[in-house]
Amino acid sequence: RPAMRLSGPCVEAPDVPALVRFYERFLGWEVEELVGPRDNRPPGWGWGRLRPADKAPGQKLEVQWQEHYQPPVWPGEPGQPSMQWHLDWWVEDLEAGVAWAIDCGAVEASPQPNDRNLSRLRIMLDPAGHPFCLWT
């Protein structure tokens, strides 16, 4: 097989600049490229890429516009858009991580899984509704 490696996820959003700016602040990553919006496109149109400041190979997050974006439903429900994937972010201090995520524009998902230790794991939703986990 040819050589392959995962270069990082690309998430869809109805407002690319807003989601790029959320992850820029939340992660402290640099916006490597942000295209849009443009005059002849809807306000949230665009594409963006973020990378950590150290440019670690294989670490990036891209955001692309989706005209018909529907946020996933958490927890999943039959007939509704489901999560499909999520990002896990390790944090040294979970409560501080949750507070920071909220300060940046995320919300704590409700309900939280009742089979998980909430002192070690919290499910959050970014401004576009993508679930992500903070864990320690």
GROMACS .gro file of N, CA, C and O in nm:
model
  544
    1ARG      N    1   0.083  -0.118   0.000
    1ARG     CA    2   0.000   0.000   0.000
    1ARG      C    3   0.087   0.124   0.000
    1ARG      O    4   0.199   0.122   0.050
    2PRO      N    5   0.037   0.235  -0.052
    2PRO     CA    6   0.117   0.357  -0.048
    2PRO      C    7   0.127   0.411   0.094
    2PRO      O    8   0.043   0.383   0.178
    3ALA      N    9   0.231   0.490   0.119
    3ALA     CA   10   0.248   0.553   0.251
    3ALA      C   11   0.132   0.648   0.276
    3ALA      O   12   0.093   0.724   0.187
    4MET      N   13   0.074   0.642   0.397
    4MET     CA   14  -0.038   0.728   0.433
    4MET      C   15  -0.025   0.770   0.578
    4MET      O   16   0.032   0.698   0.658
    5ARG      N   17  -0.080   0.887   0.610
    5ARG     CA   18  -0.088   0.931   0.749
    5ARG      C   19  -0.207   1.024   0.760
    5ARG      O   20  -0.242   1.094   0.665
    6LEU      N   21  -0.268   1.025   0.875
    6LEU     CA   22  -0.379   1.115   0.900
    6LEU      C   23  -0.323   1.255   0.918
    6LEU      O   24  -0.232   1.278   0.997
    7SER      N   25  -0.377   1.350   0.843
    7SER     CA   26  -0.327   1.487   0.855
    7SER      C   27  -0.417   1.572   0.943
    7SER      O   28  -0.384   1.685   0.973
    8GLY      N   29  -0.529   1.520   0.985
    8GLY     CA   30  -0.616   1.593   1.077
    8GLY      C   31  -0.756   1.605   1.024
    8GLY      O   32  -0.781   1.591   0.904
    9PRO      N   33  -0.851   1.633   1.110
    9PRO     CA   34  -0.991   1.638   1.069
    9PRO      C   35  -1.027   1.769   1.000
    9PRO      O   36  -0.959   1.871   1.016
   10CYS      N   37  -1.133   1.764   0.924
   10CYS     CA   38  -1.195   1.881   0.863
   10CYS      C   39  -1.342   1.874   0.902
   10CYS      O   40  -1.410   1.776   0.872
   11VAL      N   41  -1.390   1.975   0.972
   11VAL     CA   42  -1.529   1.977   1.018
   11VAL      C   43  -1.609   2.076   0.935
   11VAL      O   44  -1.555   2.173   0.881
   12GLU      N   45  -1.738   2.050   0.925
   12GLU     CA   46  -1.827   2.139   0.852
   12GLU      C   47  -1.895   2.233   0.948
   12GLU      O   48  -1.917   2.200   1.065
   13ALA      N   49  -1.931   2.352   0.897
   13ALA     CA   50  -1.993   2.452   0.982
   13ALA      C   51  -2.075   2.549   0.896
   13ALA      O   52  -2.044   2.570   0.778
   14PRO      N   53  -2.176   2.611   0.957
   14PRO     CA   54  -2.253   2.712   0.885
   14PRO      C   55  -2.185   2.849   0.885
   14PRO      O   56  -2.217   2.934   0.805
   15ASP      N   57  -2.090   2.869   0.978
   15ASP     CA   58  -2.018   2.997   0.989
   15ASP      C   59  -1.871   2.966   1.013
   15ASP      O   60  -1.826   2.950   1.127
   16VAL      N   61  -1.796   2.955   0.904
   16VAL     CA   62  -1.655   2.916   0.912
   16VAL      C   63  -1.572   3.014   0.994
   16VAL      O   64  -1.501   2.972   1.086
   17PRO      N   65  -1.577   3.145   0.966
   17PRO     CA   66  -1.493   3.235   1.047
   17PRO      C   67  -1.521   3.225   1.196
   17PRO      O   68  -1.428   3.226   1.277
   18ALA      N   69  -1.648   3.213   1.235
   18ALA     CA   70  -1.680   3.205   1.378
   18ALA      C   71  -1.622   3.079   1.441
   18ALA      O   72  -1.567   3.084   1.551
   19LEU      N   73  -1.632   2.964   1.373
   19LEU     CA   74  -1.580   2.840   1.431
   19LEU      C   75  -1.427   2.839   1.432
   19LEU      O   76  -1.366   2.793   1.528
   20VAL      N   77  -1.365   2.895   1.328
   20VAL     CA   78  -1.219   2.906   1.327
   20VAL      C   79  -1.172   2.993   1.444
   20VAL      O   80  -1.078   2.957   1.516
   21ARG      N   81  -1.239   3.105   1.468
   21ARG     CA   82  -1.200   3.193   1.577
   21ARG      C   83  -1.222   3.128   1.713
   21ARG      O   84  -1.144   3.149   1.807
   22PHE      N   85  -1.329   3.046   1.726
   22PHE     CA   86  -1.351   2.972   1.850
   22PHE      C   87  -1.233   2.881   1.878
   22PHE      O   88  -1.175   2.884   1.987
   23TYR      N   89  -1.193   2.797   1.779
   23TYR     CA   90  -1.083   2.704   1.802
   23TYR      C   91  -0.949   2.776   1.816
   23TYR      O   92  -0.862   2.730   1.889
   24GLU      N   93  -0.932   2.888   1.751
   24GLU     CA   94  -0.810   2.967   1.768
   24GLU      C   95  -0.796   3.009   1.915
   24GLU      O   96  -0.691   2.992   1.976
   25ARG      N   97  -0.904   3.058   1.972
   25ARG     CA   98  -0.899   3.102   2.112
   25ARG      C   99  -0.892   2.983   2.207
   25ARG      O  100  -0.811   2.981   2.300
   26PHE      N  101  -0.979   2.884   2.187
   26PHE     CA  102  -0.989   2.770   2.276
   26PHE      C  103  -0.857   2.693   2.284
   26PHE      O  104  -0.810   2.659   2.392
   27LEU      N  105  -0.796   2.665   2.170
   27LEU     CA  106  -0.674   2.584   2.166
   27LEU      C  107  -0.546   2.667   2.173
   27LEU      O  108  -0.439   2.613   2.201
   28GLY      N  109  -0.555   2.796   2.141
   28GLY     CA  110  -0.433   2.877   2.131
   28GLY      C  111  -0.357   2.844   2.004
   28GLY      O  112  -0.238   2.874   1.994
   29TRP      N  113  -0.423   2.784   1.908
   29TRP     CA  114  -0.359   2.750   1.781
   29TRP      C  115  -0.361   2.871   1.689
   29TRP      O  116  -0.442   2.962   1.705
   30GLU      N  117  -0.274   2.869   1.589
   30GLU     CA  118  -0.264   2.978   1.493
   30GLU      C  119  -0.353   2.949   1.372
   30GLU      O  120  -0.361   2.836   1.325
   31VAL      N  121  -0.418   3.054   1.324
   31VAL     CA  122  -0.494   3.042   1.199
   31VAL      C  123  -0.392   3.048   1.087
   31VAL      O  124  -0.328   3.151   1.064
   32GLU      N  125  -0.374   2.935   1.021
   32GLU     CA  126  -0.277   2.928   0.912
   32GLU      C  127  -0.335   2.986   0.784
   32GLU      O  128  -0.263   3.049   0.706
   33GLU      N  129  -0.464   2.965   0.765
   33GLU     CA  130  -0.530   3.019   0.646
   33GLU      C  131  -0.679   3.032   0.676
   33GLU      O  132  -0.738   2.946   0.740
   34LEU      N  133  -0.738   3.142   0.630
   34LEU     CA  134  -0.882   3.163   0.643
   34LEU      C  135  -0.929   3.233   0.517
   34LEU      O  136  -0.885   3.344   0.487
   35VAL      N  137  -1.014   3.164   0.441
   35VAL     CA  138  -1.067   3.216   0.316
   35VAL      C  139  -1.215   3.243   0.337
   35VAL      O  140  -1.289   3.154   0.380
   36GLY      N  141  -1.259   3.364   0.305
   36GLY     CA  142  -1.400   3.398   0.316
   36GLY      C  143  -1.425   3.489   0.433
   36GLY      O  144  -1.335   3.516   0.512
   37PRO      N  145  -1.542   3.541   0.447
   37PRO     CA  146  -1.647   3.532   0.346
   37PRO      C  147  -1.615   3.621   0.226
   37PRO      O  148  -1.525   3.705   0.231
   38ARG      N  149  -1.689   3.601   0.120
   38ARG     CA  150  -1.674   3.681  -0.002
   38ARG      C  151  -1.807   3.747  -0.034
   38ARG      O  152  -1.912   3.697   0.005
   39ASP      N  153  -1.800   3.857  -0.107
   39ASP     CA  154  -1.920   3.936  -0.136
   39ASP      C  155  -2.032   3.856  -0.202
   39ASP      O  156  -2.148   3.878  -0.175
   40ASN      N  157  -1.998   3.765  -0.289
   40ASN     CA  158  -2.100   3.691  -0.363
   40ASN      C  159  -2.141   3.561  -0.295
   40ASN      O  160  -2.209   3.478  -0.354
   41ARG      N  161  -2.100   3.542  -0.170
   41ARG     CA  162  -2.130   3.420  -0.095
   41ARG      C  163  -2.205   3.454   0.033
   41ARG      O  164  -2.199   3.567   0.081
   42PRO      N  165  -2.271   3.354   0.095
   42PRO     CA  166  -2.337   3.379   0.224
   42PRO      C  167  -2.234   3.421   0.331
   42PRO      O  168  -2.116   3.389   0.319
   43PRO      N  169  -2.277   3.492   0.436
   43PRO     CA  170  -2.185   3.546   0.537
   43PRO      C  171  -2.094   3.442   0.604
   43PRO      O  172  -1.980   3.473   0.635
   44GLY      N  173  -2.139   3.320   0.627
   44GLY     CA  174  -2.057   3.220   0.695
   44GLY      C  175  -1.970   3.138   0.603
   44GLY      O  176  -1.895   3.051   0.648
   45TRP      N  177  -1.976   3.163   0.473
   45TRP     CA  178  -1.902   3.085   0.375
   45TRP      C  179  -1.753   3.095   0.399
   45TRP      O  180  -1.701   3.198   0.442
   46GLY      N  181  -1.682   2.988   0.367
   46GLY     CA  182  -1.537   2.993   0.372
   46GLY      C  183  -1.472   2.860   0.403
   46GLY      O  184  -1.536   2.754   0.403
   47TRP      N  185  -1.346   2.869   0.431
   47TRP     CA  186  -1.263   2.754   0.466
   47TRP      C  187  -1.147   2.806   0.550
   47TRP      O  188  -1.096   2.915   0.526
   48GLY      N  189  -1.107   2.729   0.650
   48GLY     CA  190  -0.996   2.771   0.732
   48GLY      C  191  -0.916   2.653   0.785
   48GLY      O  192  -0.965   2.540   0.791
   49ARG      N  193  -0.791   2.680   0.821
   49ARG     CA  194  -0.704   2.578   0.878
   49ARG      C  195  -0.628   2.637   0.996
   49ARG      O  196  -0.575   2.748   0.987
   50LEU      N  197  -0.623   2.561   1.104
   50LEU     CA  198  -0.548   2.599   1.224
   50LEU      C  199  -0.441   2.494   1.251
   50LEU      O  200  -0.463   2.375   1.222
   51ARG      N  201  -0.330   2.539   1.308
   51ARG     CA  202  -0.223   2.448   1.351
   51ARG      C  203  -0.168   2.498   1.485
   51ARG      O  204  -0.171   2.617   1.513
   52PRO      N  205  -0.112   2.404   1.564
   52PRO     CA  206  -0.048   2.449   1.687
   52PRO      C  207   0.073   2.537   1.653
   52PRO      O  208   0.131   2.525   1.545
   53ALA      N  209   0.110   2.624   1.745
   53ALA     CA  210   0.221   2.717   1.721
   53ALA      C  211   0.351   2.646   1.686
   53ALA      O  212   0.430   2.696   1.608
   54ASP      N  213   0.371   2.525   1.742
   54ASP     CA  214   0.496   2.453   1.714
   54ASP      C  215   0.492   2.379   1.580
   54ASP      O  216   0.587   2.313   1.542
   55LYS      N  217   0.382   2.391   1.508
   55LYS     CA  218   0.364   2.328   1.375
   55LYS      C  219   0.391   2.177   1.379
   55LYS      O  220   0.445   2.119   1.285
   56ALA      N  221   0.353   2.113   1.489
   56ALA     CA  222   0.375   1.969   1.504
   56ALA      C  223   0.318   1.895   1.383
   56ALA      O  224   0.203   1.920   1.344
   57PRO      N  225   0.396   1.807   1.323
   57PRO     CA  226   0.348   1.735   1.205
   57PRO      C  227   0.222   1.654   1.238
   57PRO      O  228   0.211   1.594   1.345
   58GLY      N  229   0.129   1.657   1.146
   58GLY     CA  230   0.008   1.577   1.162
   58GLY      C  231  -0.097   1.641   1.250
   58GLY      O  232  -0.202   1.582   1.271
   59GLN      N  233  -0.072   1.758   1.302
   59GLN     CA  234  -0.172   1.825   1.385
   59GLN      C  235  -0.227   1.946   1.312
   59GLN      O  236  -0.153   2.042   1.286
   60LYS      N  237  -0.354   1.939   1.280
   60LYS     CA  238  -0.422   2.052   1.219
   60LYS      C  239  -0.571   2.031   1.237
   60LYS      O  240  -0.618   1.920   1.266
   61LEU      N  241  -0.645   2.137   1.220
   61LEU     CA  242  -0.790   2.131   1.221
   61LEU      C  243  -0.838   2.222   1.110
   61LEU      O  244  -0.796   2.338   1.103
   62GLU      N  245  -0.920   2.169   1.022
   62GLU     CA  246  -0.977   2.250   0.914
   62GLU      C  247  -1.126   2.264   0.936
   62GLU      O  248  -1.191   2.177   0.995
   63VAL      N  249  -1.181   2.375   0.889
   63VAL     CA  250  -1.323   2.402   0.896
   63VAL      C  251  -1.368   2.443   0.756
   63VAL      O  252  -1.304   2.528   0.692
   64GLN      N  253  -1.474   2.380   0.708
   64GLN     CA  254  -1.525   2.416   0.576
   64GLN      C  255  -1.675   2.444   0.585
   64GLN      O  256  -1.746   2.388   0.668
   65TRP      N  257  -1.721   2.532   0.499
   65TRP     CA  258  -1.860   2.575   0.498
   65TRP      C  259  -1.950   2.465   0.441
   65TRP      O  260  -1.912   2.395   0.348
   66GLN      N  261  -2.066   2.451   0.499
   66GLN     CA  262  -2.167   2.357   0.450
   66GLN      C  263  -2.300   2.432   0.448
   66GLN      O  264  -2.351   2.473   0.552
   67GLU      N  265  -2.352   2.449   0.328
   67GLU     CA  266  -2.477   2.525   0.311
   67GLU      C  267  -2.593   2.466   0.389
   67GLU      O  268  -2.674   2.537   0.446
   68HIS      N  269  -2.602   2.335   0.392
   68HIS     CA  270  -2.716   2.269   0.457
   68HIS      C  271  -2.677   2.207   0.591
   68HIS      O  272  -2.735   2.106   0.631
   69TYR      N  273  -2.583   2.267   0.659
   69TYR     CA  274  -2.535   2.213   0.786
   69TYR      C  275  -2.648   2.202   0.888
   69TYR      O  276  -2.728   2.293   0.906
   70GLN      N  277  -2.651   2.087   0.954
   70GLN     CA  278  -2.740   2.065   1.067
   70GLN      C  279  -2.655   2.014   1.181
   70GLN      O  280  -2.585   1.913   1.166
   71PRO      N  281  -2.658   2.080   1.296
   71PRO     CA  282  -2.573   2.033   1.406
   71PRO      C  283  -2.616   1.895   1.452
   71PRO      O  284  -2.734   1.860   1.448
   72PRO      N  285  -2.520   1.813   1.495
   72PRO     CA  286  -2.556   1.681   1.545
   72PRO      C  287  -2.638   1.693   1.673
   72PRO      O  288  -2.627   1.791   1.746
   73VAL      N  289  -2.719   1.594   1.696
   73VAL     CA  290  -2.802   1.590   1.816
   73VAL      C  291  -2.730   1.508   1.922
   73VAL      O  292  -2.683   1.397   1.894
   74TRP      N  293  -2.714   1.564   2.041
   74TRP     CA  294  -2.653   1.493   2.153
   74TRP      C  295  -2.751   1.489   2.268
   74TRP      O  296  -2.803   1.594   2.305
   75PRO      N  297  -2.775   1.375   2.327
   75PRO     CA  298  -2.737   1.243   2.276
   75PRO      C  299  -2.817   1.209   2.151
   75PRO      O  300  -2.919   1.272   2.123
   76GLY      N  301  -2.769   1.111   2.077
   76GLY     CA  302  -2.831   1.075   1.951
   76GLY      C  303  -2.978   1.037   1.964
   76GLY      O  304  -3.020   0.982   2.066
   77GLU      N  305  -3.054   1.068   1.861
   77GLU     CA  306  -3.195   1.033   1.854
   77GLU      C  307  -3.224   0.975   1.716
   77GLU      O  308  -3.170   1.025   1.617
   78PRO      N  309  -3.311   0.874   1.706
   78PRO     CA  310  -3.345   0.818   1.576
   78PRO      C  311  -3.396   0.926   1.481
   78PRO      O  312  -3.474   1.013   1.521
   79GLY      N  313  -3.349   0.922   1.358
   79GLY     CA  314  -3.395   1.015   1.256
   79GLY      C  315  -3.333   1.154   1.263
   79GLY      O  316  -3.368   1.241   1.184
   80GLN      N  317  -3.241   1.177   1.356
   80GLN     CA  318  -3.174   1.307   1.370
   80GLN      C  319  -3.027   1.293   1.333
   80GLN      O  320  -2.971   1.185   1.343
   81PRO      N  321  -2.963   1.404   1.291
   81PRO     CA  322  -2.820   1.395   1.260
   81PRO      C  323  -2.742   1.352   1.384
   81PRO      O  324  -2.760   1.408   1.491
   82SER      N  325  -2.658   1.252   1.367
   82SER     CA  326  -2.582   1.202   1.481
   82SER      C  327  -2.440   1.258   1.480
   82SER      O  328  -2.395   1.317   1.383
   83MET      N  329  -2.371   1.234   1.590
   83MET     CA  330  -2.239   1.290   1.612
   83MET      C  331  -2.139   1.250   1.503
   83MET      O  332  -2.059   1.331   1.462
   84GLN      N  333  -2.135   1.127   1.461
   84GLN     CA  334  -2.042   1.074   1.360
   84GLN      C  335  -1.898   1.067   1.406
   84GLN      O  336  -1.830   0.971   1.379
   85TRP      N  337  -1.846   1.169   1.471
   85TRP     CA  338  -1.709   1.172   1.521
   85TRP      C  339  -1.703   1.279   1.629
   85TRP      O  340  -1.792   1.362   1.639
   86HIS      N  341  -1.595   1.277   1.705
   86HIS     CA  342  -1.571   1.385   1.800
   86HIS      C  343  -1.422   1.393   1.830
   86HIS      O  344  -1.348   1.299   1.804
   87LEU      N  345  -1.380   1.505   1.883
   87LEU     CA  346  -1.241   1.526   1.921
   87LEU      C  347  -1.228   1.508   2.072
   87LEU      O  348  -1.316   1.551   2.147
   88ASP      N  349  -1.120   1.446   2.115
   88ASP     CA  350  -1.088   1.433   2.257
   88ASP      C  351  -0.972   1.527   2.287
   88ASP      O  352  -0.868   1.521   2.221
   89TRP      N  353  -0.990   1.611   2.387
   89TRP     CA  354  -0.884   1.703   2.429
   89TRP      C  355  -0.848   1.672   2.573
   89TRP      O  356  -0.932   1.680   2.661
   90TRP      N  357  -0.721   1.635   2.596
   90TRP     CA  358  -0.673   1.611   2.732
   90TRP      C  359  -0.648   1.746   2.797
   90TRP      O  360  -0.592   1.837   2.736
   91VAL      N  361  -0.691   1.761   2.921
   91VAL     CA  362  -0.666   1.883   2.999
   91VAL      C  363  -0.608   1.843   3.134
   91VAL      O  364  -0.644   1.739   3.190
   92GLU      N  365  -0.519   1.925   3.186
   92GLU     CA  366  -0.459   1.896   3.315
   92GLU      C  367  -0.560   1.911   3.428
   92GLU      O  368  -0.561   1.834   3.524
   93ASP      N  369  -0.646   2.012   3.417
   93ASP     CA  370  -0.745   2.042   3.519
   93ASP      C  371  -0.881   2.046   3.450
   93ASP      O  372  -0.910   2.140   3.376
   94LEU      N  373  -0.964   1.946   3.474
   94LEU     CA  374  -1.091   1.934   3.403
   94LEU      C  375  -1.183   2.052   3.427
   94LEU      O  376  -1.240   2.108   3.333
   95GLU      N  377  -1.200   2.092   3.551
   95GLU     CA  378  -1.291   2.204   3.580
   95GLU      C  379  -1.243   2.333   3.514
   95GLU      O  380  -1.323   2.411   3.462
   96ALA      N  381  -1.112   2.357   3.515
   96ALA     CA  382  -1.057   2.475   3.449
   96ALA      C  383  -1.077   2.464   3.297
   96ALA      O  384  -1.108   2.564   3.231
   97GLY      N  385  -1.062   2.344   3.243
   97GLY     CA  386  -1.084   2.322   3.100
   97GLY      C  387  -1.228   2.347   3.060
   97GLY      O  388  -1.256   2.410   2.957
   98VAL      N  389  -1.321   2.300   3.141
   98VAL     CA  390  -1.464   2.323   3.114
   98VAL      C  391  -1.494   2.473   3.119
   98VAL      O  392  -1.560   2.528   3.031
   99ALA      N  393  -1.445   2.540   3.222
   99ALA     CA  394  -1.468   2.684   3.236
   99ALA      C  395  -1.409   2.760   3.117
   99ALA      O  396  -1.472   2.853   3.065
  100TRP      N  397  -1.290   2.721   3.074
  100TRP     CA  398  -1.226   2.788   2.960
  100TRP      C  399  -1.307   2.765   2.833
  100TRP      O  400  -1.329   2.858   2.756
  101ALA      N  401  -1.350   2.642   2.809
  101ALA     CA  402  -1.428   2.611   2.690
  101ALA      C  403  -1.555   2.696   2.687
  101ALA      O  404  -1.592   2.753   2.583
  102ILE      N  405  -1.622   2.708   2.800
  102ILE     CA  406  -1.744   2.789   2.809
  102ILE      C  407  -1.713   2.936   2.784
  102ILE      O  408  -1.784   3.004   2.710
  103ASP      N  409  -1.604   2.984   2.841
  103ASP     CA  410  -1.564   3.123   2.821
  103ASP      C  411  -1.535   3.152   2.673
  103ASP      O  412  -1.558   3.263   2.625
  104CYS      N  413  -1.488   3.051   2.601
  104CYS     CA  414  -1.457   3.066   2.459
  104CYS      C  415  -1.581   3.055   2.370
  104CYS      O  416  -1.576   3.088   2.252
  105GLY      N  417  -1.692   3.004   2.425
  105GLY     CA  418  -1.815   2.994   2.346
  105GLY      C  419  -1.875   2.856   2.336
  105GLY      O  420  -1.978   2.838   2.271
  106ALA      N  421  -1.814   2.756   2.399
  106ALA     CA  422  -1.870   2.621   2.400
  106ALA      C  423  -1.979   2.612   2.507
  106ALA      O  424  -1.991   2.701   2.592
  107VAL      N  425  -2.056   2.506   2.503
  107VAL     CA  426  -2.153   2.477   2.608
  107VAL      C  427  -2.131   2.334   2.654
  107VAL      O  428  -2.085   2.249   2.578
  108GLU      N  429  -2.166   2.309   2.778
  108GLU     CA  430  -2.159   2.174   2.830
  108GLU      C  431  -2.280   2.096   2.778
  108GLU      O  432  -2.392   2.143   2.787
  109ALA      N  433  -2.255   1.978   2.720
  109ALA     CA  434  -2.363   1.897   2.666
  109ALA      C  435  -2.454   1.850   2.778
  109ALA      O  436  -2.408   1.825   2.890
  110SER      N  437  -2.580   1.837   2.745
  110SER     CA  438  -2.676   1.787   2.843
  110SER      C  439  -2.768   1.690   2.773
  110SER      O  440  -2.822   1.722   2.667
  111PRO      N  441  -2.781   1.570   2.826
  111PRO     CA  442  -2.721   1.523   2.950
  111PRO      C  443  -2.579   1.473   2.928
  111PRO      O  444  -2.539   1.444   2.816
  112GLN      N  445  -2.506   1.461   3.036
  112GLN     CA  446  -2.375   1.395   3.034
  112GLN      C  447  -2.400   1.246   3.051
  112GLN      O  448  -2.500   1.206   3.112
  113PRO      N  449  -2.312   1.160   2.997
  113PRO     CA  450  -2.332   1.016   3.011
  113PRO      C  451  -2.333   0.974   3.158
  113PRO      O  452  -2.245   1.014   3.234
  114ASN      N  453  -2.432   0.897   3.198
  114ASN     CA  454  -2.440   0.856   3.339
  114ASN      C  455  -2.347   0.740   3.373
  114ASN      O  456  -2.334   0.703   3.488
  115ASP      N  457  -2.282   0.682   3.272
  115ASP     CA  458  -2.190   0.572   3.297
  115ASP      C  459  -2.044   0.617   3.295
  115ASP      O  460  -1.953   0.536   3.287
  116ARG      N  461  -2.020   0.748   3.302
  116ARG     CA  462  -1.884   0.802   3.299
  116ARG      C  463  -1.855   0.878   3.426
  116ARG      O  464  -1.944   0.935   3.488
  117ASN      N  465  -1.729   0.883   3.462
  117ASN     CA  466  -1.684   0.957   3.578
  117ASN      C  467  -1.672   1.104   3.539
  117ASN      O  468  -1.577   1.144   3.471
  118LEU      N  469  -1.766   1.187   3.584
  118LEU     CA  470  -1.769   1.327   3.544
  118LEU      C  471  -1.655   1.409   3.605
  118LEU      O  472  -1.633   1.523   3.566
  119SER      N  473  -1.580   1.351   3.696
  119SER     CA  474  -1.461   1.420   3.746
  119SER      C  475  -1.342   1.397   3.654
  119SER      O  476  -1.237   1.458   3.671
  120ARG      N  477  -1.360   1.309   3.554
  120ARG     CA  478  -1.251   1.280   3.459
  120ARG      C  479  -1.287   1.309   3.314
  120ARG      O  480  -1.200   1.316   3.229
  121LEU      N  481  -1.417   1.324   3.282
  121LEU     CA  482  -1.460   1.341   3.143
  121LEU      C  483  -1.582   1.430   3.137
  121LEU      O  484  -1.676   1.411   3.215
  122ARG      N  485  -1.582   1.524   3.044
  122ARG     CA  486  -1.698   1.609   3.022
  122ARG      C  487  -1.718   1.625   2.873
  122ARG      O  488  -1.622   1.648   2.797
  123ILE      N  489  -1.841   1.614   2.828
  123ILE     CA  490  -1.874   1.634   2.687
  123ILE      C  491  -1.920   1.777   2.669
  123ILE      O  492  -2.006   1.826   2.742
  124MET      N  493  -1.860   1.843   2.570
  124MET     CA  494  -1.889   1.982   2.539
  124MET      C  495  -1.939   1.992   2.395
  124MET      O  496  -1.919   1.899   2.317
  125LEU      N  497  -1.999   2.105   2.360
  125LEU     CA  498  -2.042   2.131   2.223
  125LEU      C  499  -1.978   2.263   2.179
  125LEU      O  500  -1.988   2.363   2.250
  126ASP      N  501  -1.913   2.262   2.062
  126ASP     CA  502  -1.856   2.386   2.011
  126ASP      C  503  -1.969   2.474   1.957
  126ASP      O  504  -2.086   2.433   1.955
  127PRO      N  505  -1.940   2.597   1.914
  127PRO     CA  506  -2.047   2.687   1.869
  127PRO      C  507  -2.130   2.635   1.751
  127PRO      O  508  -2.243   2.679   1.733
  128ALA      N  509  -2.076   2.542   1.673
  128ALA     CA  510  -2.153   2.484   1.562
  128ALA      C  511  -2.226   2.357   1.606
  128ALA      O  512  -2.292   2.293   1.526
  129GLY      N  513  -2.211   2.318   1.733
  129GLY     CA  514  -2.281   2.200   1.785
  129GLY      C  515  -2.202   2.071   1.778
  129GLY      O  516  -2.253   1.966   1.815
  130HIS      N  517  -2.075   2.075   1.733
  130HIS     CA  518  -1.993   1.954   1.728
  130HIS      C  519  -1.957   1.912   1.872
  130HIS      O  520  -1.898   1.991   1.944
  131PRO      N  521  -1.985   1.788   1.910
  131PRO     CA  522  -1.941   1.741   2.041
  131PRO      C  523  -1.789   1.724   2.045
  131PRO      O  524  -1.727   1.685   1.947
  132PHE      N  525  -1.731   1.754   2.160
  132PHE     CA  526  -1.592   1.723   2.187
  132PHE      C  527  -1.579   1.690   2.335
  132PHE      O  528  -1.662   1.731   2.416
  133CYS      N  529  -1.480   1.609   2.367
  133CYS     CA  530  -1.461   1.567   2.506
  133CYS      C  531  -1.340   1.637   2.567
  133CYS      O  532  -1.238   1.652   2.500
  134LEU      N  533  -1.354   1.676   2.691
  134LEU     CA  534  -1.241   1.718   2.773
  134LEU      C  535  -1.221   1.609   2.875
  134LEU      O  536  -1.318   1.564   2.937
  135TRP      N  537  -1.100   1.563   2.888
  135TRP     CA  538  -1.075   1.453   2.983
  135TRP      C  539  -0.941   1.474   3.053
  135TRP      O  540  -0.855   1.545   3.005
  136THR      N  541  -0.929   1.410   3.167
  136THR     CA  542  -0.805   1.414   3.243
  136THR      C  543  -0.777   1.277   3.301
  136THR      O  544  -0.864   1.195   3.311
   0.00000   0.00000   0.00000
